[in-house]
Short mmCIF file of C-alpha atoms in Angstrom, two decimals:
data_model
loop_
_atom_site.label_atom_id
_atom_site.label_comp_id
_atom_site.label_asym_id
_atom_site.label_seq_id
_atom_site.Cartn_x
_atom_site.Cartn_y
_atom_site.Cartn_z
CA MET A 1 -0.02 -0.10 0.05
CA ALA A 2 1.35 3.48 -1.00
CA ASP A 3 2.52 5.83 1.69
CA ALA A 4 -0.26 8.45 2.13
CA SER A 5 2.33 10.92 2.82
CA LYS A 6 3.18 11.50 -0.59
CA ASP A 7 -0.35 12.04 -1.78
CA ILE A 8 -0.06 15.89 -1.44
CA VAL A 9 -2.09 18.20 -4.03
CA ASP A 10 -0.19 21.20 -5.45
CA GLY A 11 -2.09 24.28 -3.96
CA PHE A 12 -3.98 22.59 -1.09
CA PRO A 13 -3.31 24.52 2.21
CA GLY A 14 -0.55 23.97 4.58
CA ASP A 15 0.95 20.74 3.44
CA LYS A 16 -2.40 19.06 3.61
CA LYS A 17 -2.17 14.97 3.33
CA ILE A 18 -4.82 13.78 1.07
CA ILE A 19 -6.04 10.13 0.81
CA VAL A 20 -7.94 9.22 -2.02
CA VAL A 21 -10.06 5.92 -2.73
CA PHE A 22 -11.83 5.26 -5.73
CA VAL A 23 -14.97 3.19 -5.52
CA LEU A 24 -15.40 1.09 -8.72
CA GLY A 25 -18.17 -1.41 -9.68
CA GLY A 26 -20.81 -1.92 -12.41
CA PRO A 27 -24.31 -0.19 -12.16
CA GLY A 28 -26.39 -1.73 -9.37
CA SER A 29 -23.15 -2.91 -7.41
CA GLY A 30 -23.94 -0.98 -4.26
CA LYS A 31 -21.54 1.82 -4.36
CA GLY A 32 -23.49 4.71 -3.10
CA THR A 33 -24.76 2.29 -0.50
CA GLN A 34 -21.31 1.18 0.78
CA CYS A 35 -20.01 4.79 0.40
CA ALA A 36 -22.54 5.88 2.91
CA LYS A 37 -21.30 3.09 5.33
CA ILE A 38 -17.73 4.01 4.77
CA VAL A 39 -18.61 7.81 5.62
CA GLN A 40 -20.30 6.63 8.72
CA HIS A 41 -18.03 4.19 10.12
CA PHE A 42 -14.37 5.84 8.92
CA ASN A 43 -15.22 9.43 8.71
CA PHE A 44 -14.50 9.89 4.87
CA THR A 45 -16.02 12.19 2.60
CA HIS A 46 -18.01 10.91 -0.19
CA LEU A 47 -17.75 12.70 -3.48
CA SER A 48 -19.61 11.73 -6.56
CA ALA A 49 -18.47 13.09 -9.97
CA GLY A 50 -22.24 12.72 -11.33
CA ASP A 51 -23.42 14.31 -8.36
CA LEU A 52 -21.07 17.30 -8.94
CA LEU A 53 -21.80 17.64 -12.44
CA ARG A 54 -25.59 17.70 -11.70
CA ALA A 55 -24.95 20.38 -8.79
CA GLU A 56 -23.05 22.65 -11.07
CA ILE A 57 -25.73 22.41 -13.86
CA THR A 58 -28.36 23.34 -11.22
CA SER A 59 -26.12 26.40 -9.83
CA GLY A 60 -26.66 28.07 -13.19
CA SER A 61 -22.96 28.91 -13.48
CA ARG A 62 -21.54 29.57 -16.83
CA ASN A 63 -19.61 26.42 -16.36
CA GLY A 64 -23.05 24.56 -15.55
CA VAL A 65 -24.58 26.24 -18.58
CA MET A 66 -21.44 24.84 -20.52
CA ILE A 67 -21.61 21.13 -19.41
CA GLN A 68 -25.85 21.29 -19.81
CA ASN A 69 -25.00 22.20 -23.30
CA MET A 70 -22.48 19.81 -23.87
CA MET A 71 -24.75 16.91 -22.53
CA ASN A 72 -27.80 18.31 -24.52
CA GLU A 73 -25.42 17.67 -27.78
CA GLY A 74 -24.33 14.42 -26.73
CA LYS A 75 -20.80 15.35 -26.21
CA ILE A 76 -18.44 13.69 -23.90
CA ILE A 77 -17.85 15.97 -20.94
CA PRO A 78 -14.02 16.64 -20.75
CA PRO A 79 -12.04 14.97 -17.85
CA GLU A 80 -10.70 18.35 -16.85
CA VAL A 81 -13.94 19.70 -16.15
CA THR A 82 -15.04 16.83 -13.79
CA ILE A 83 -11.68 16.71 -12.08
CA LYS A 84 -11.96 20.52 -11.58
CA LEU A 85 -15.12 20.14 -9.62
CA LEU A 86 -13.61 17.05 -7.78
CA ARG A 87 -10.40 19.24 -6.63
CA ARG A 88 -12.69 22.27 -5.61
CA ALA A 89 -15.03 20.22 -3.48
CA MET A 90 -11.64 18.64 -1.71
CA LEU A 91 -10.20 22.11 -1.33
CA ASP A 92 -13.98 23.35 0.14
CA SER A 93 -13.85 20.16 2.47
CA ALA A 94 -12.42 20.32 6.16
CA ASN A 95 -11.65 16.64 5.82
CA ASP A 96 -8.74 14.80 4.28
CA LYS A 97 -10.10 11.52 3.42
CA PHE A 98 -11.98 11.00 0.31
CA LEU A 99 -14.03 8.37 -1.54
CA ILE A 100 -14.46 9.21 -5.30
CA ASP A 101 -17.55 7.16 -6.58
CA GLY A 102 -17.90 6.13 -10.08
CA PHE A 103 -14.54 7.71 -11.10
CA PRO A 104 -12.41 7.40 -13.07
CA ARG A 105 -14.71 5.94 -15.73
CA ASP A 106 -12.03 5.31 -17.93
CA GLU A 107 -7.91 5.42 -18.65
CA GLU A 108 -8.24 9.23 -19.82
CA ASN A 109 -10.10 10.21 -16.60
CA ARG A 110 -7.41 8.15 -14.59
CA ALA A 111 -4.39 9.78 -16.35
CA ALA A 112 -5.92 13.22 -16.10
CA PHE A 113 -6.87 12.97 -12.39
CA GLU A 114 -3.37 11.86 -11.59
CA ASN A 115 -1.67 14.56 -13.66
CA ILE A 116 -4.01 17.54 -12.61
CA THR A 117 -4.25 16.78 -8.63
CA LYS A 118 -0.67 14.83 -8.55
CA ILE A 119 -2.61 12.43 -6.46
CA GLU A 120 -2.67 8.56 -6.86
CA PRO A 121 -5.54 6.67 -4.97
CA GLU A 122 -4.50 4.93 -1.95
CA PHE A 123 -6.31 2.13 -3.36
CA VAL A 124 -9.34 1.17 -5.41
CA LEU A 125 -12.52 -0.61 -3.72
CA TYR A 126 -13.88 -2.49 -6.43
CA LEU A 127 -17.27 -3.95 -5.83
CA ASP A 128 -17.45 -7.15 -7.89
CA CYS A 129 -20.87 -8.37 -9.01
CA PRO A 130 -22.06 -11.17 -11.37
CA GLU A 131 -24.07 -8.92 -14.30
CA ASP A 132 -27.18 -11.26 -13.97
CA GLU A 133 -27.48 -10.03 -10.25
CA LEU A 134 -26.78 -6.32 -11.25
CA GLU A 135 -29.52 -6.73 -13.90
CA ARG A 136 -31.82 -8.28 -11.08
CA ARG A 137 -31.10 -5.33 -8.99
CA ILE A 138 -31.38 -2.69 -11.29
CA LEU A 139 -34.84 -3.84 -12.74
CA SER A 140 -36.31 -4.49 -9.56
CA ARG A 141 -35.58 -1.22 -7.71
CA ASN A 142 -38.50 1.38 -7.93
CA GLN A 143 -36.84 4.72 -8.21
CA GLY A 144 -38.44 6.03 -11.35
CA ARG A 145 -35.22 6.44 -12.93
CA ALA A 146 -35.93 6.65 -16.85
CA ASP A 147 -32.57 5.18 -17.66
CA ASP A 148 -33.81 1.48 -15.66
CA ASN A 149 -34.86 -0.26 -18.92
CA THR A 150 -32.89 -3.35 -20.24
CA GLU A 151 -31.41 -1.86 -23.23
CA THR A 152 -30.05 1.20 -21.54
CA MET A 153 -29.03 -0.74 -18.60
CA ARG A 154 -26.92 -3.55 -20.89
CA LYS A 155 -25.31 -0.38 -22.59
CA ARG A 156 -24.25 0.79 -19.07
CA PHE A 157 -22.80 -2.89 -18.25
CA ARG A 158 -20.91 -2.55 -21.97
CA VAL A 159 -19.44 0.69 -21.16
CA PHE A 160 -18.05 -0.15 -17.73
CA LYS A 161 -16.50 -3.48 -19.32
CA GLU A 162 -14.83 -1.73 -21.86
CA SER A 163 -14.14 1.65 -20.24
CA THR A 164 -13.88 1.00 -16.38
CA LEU A 165 -12.44 -2.44 -16.14
CA PRO A 166 -9.05 -1.01 -17.86
CA VAL A 167 -8.74 1.19 -15.14
CA ILE A 168 -9.20 -1.35 -12.44
CA MET A 169 -6.60 -3.60 -14.18
CA HIS A 170 -4.21 -0.59 -14.12
CA TYR A 171 -4.21 -0.46 -10.44
CA ASP A 172 -4.50 -4.24 -9.89
CA LEU A 173 -1.03 -4.40 -11.72
CA LYS A 174 0.19 -1.87 -9.09
CA GLY A 175 -1.11 -3.89 -6.11
CA LYS A 176 -3.77 -1.02 -5.61
CA VAL A 177 -7.00 -3.12 -6.04
CA ARG A 178 -8.96 -4.41 -3.16
CA LYS A 179 -12.02 -6.59 -4.52
CA VAL A 180 -14.85 -7.53 -2.52
CA ASP A 181 -17.90 -9.69 -3.35
CA ALA A 182 -20.68 -7.29 -3.95
CA ALA A 183 -23.55 -10.16 -4.58
CA LYS A 184 -23.73 -10.63 -0.94
CA PRO A 185 -26.17 -8.86 1.22
CA VAL A 186 -25.22 -5.29 2.21
CA ASP A 187 -24.11 -5.77 5.62
CA GLU A 188 -22.10 -8.84 4.76
CA VAL A 189 -20.45 -6.74 2.04
CA PHE A 190 -19.74 -3.83 4.48
CA GLU A 191 -18.12 -6.37 7.03
CA ASP A 192 -15.70 -7.13 4.23
CA VAL A 193 -15.01 -3.35 3.35
CA LYS A 194 -14.41 -2.75 7.11
CA VAL A 195 -11.25 -5.32 7.00
CA ILE A 196 -10.19 -3.38 4.14
CA PHE A 197 -10.44 0.17 5.41
CA ALA A 198 -9.48 -0.80 9.20
CA PRO A 199 -5.54 -0.79 8.25
CA LEU A 200 -5.61 2.38 6.34
CA ILE A 201 -7.45 4.29 9.28
CA ALA A 202 -4.94 2.54 11.95
CA LYS A 203 -1.87 4.04 9.67
CA VAL A 204 -3.12 7.40 9.54
#
């Protein structure tokens, strides 16, 4: 496990040591649920790239209008835009431990994050779950999400496998992936997650 003392962001106040854990897994793997439990138990701040983009759009800022226009035109949001929002949220926080959920989505995001923030994650929490179980969960949940139909869902699975799995493989080669079986009940998954996070918290 990397020494957190080198995870220092240029421009952070003081020599603020920043610990980042990426939380990755297919759609329906329980990222948000497990992040909420980690926040409560280990005092991390949870940052969701998607939530930050939506909040920026809602704010009506020039940046938000630009993001909305790009989405309306079907364009991909440049990684620099998302990373700047993440970095600003980290700067605004009094915390020094962050869970970044559902990001980086691809290798371009990963490289840009490391280049811009000068941070490598302490590790990647990978919530591994079979596709048939993910499909069952997404179709059974009743949240009124327009994208929770079979065709869209399978496209999301395909994007995850083609774009995000290479990120996980990159960090796995560096010994930075902590994989848990996310097909188990929520509380059992969190018991496995606690075993992963406890040594990190003890170290810092």
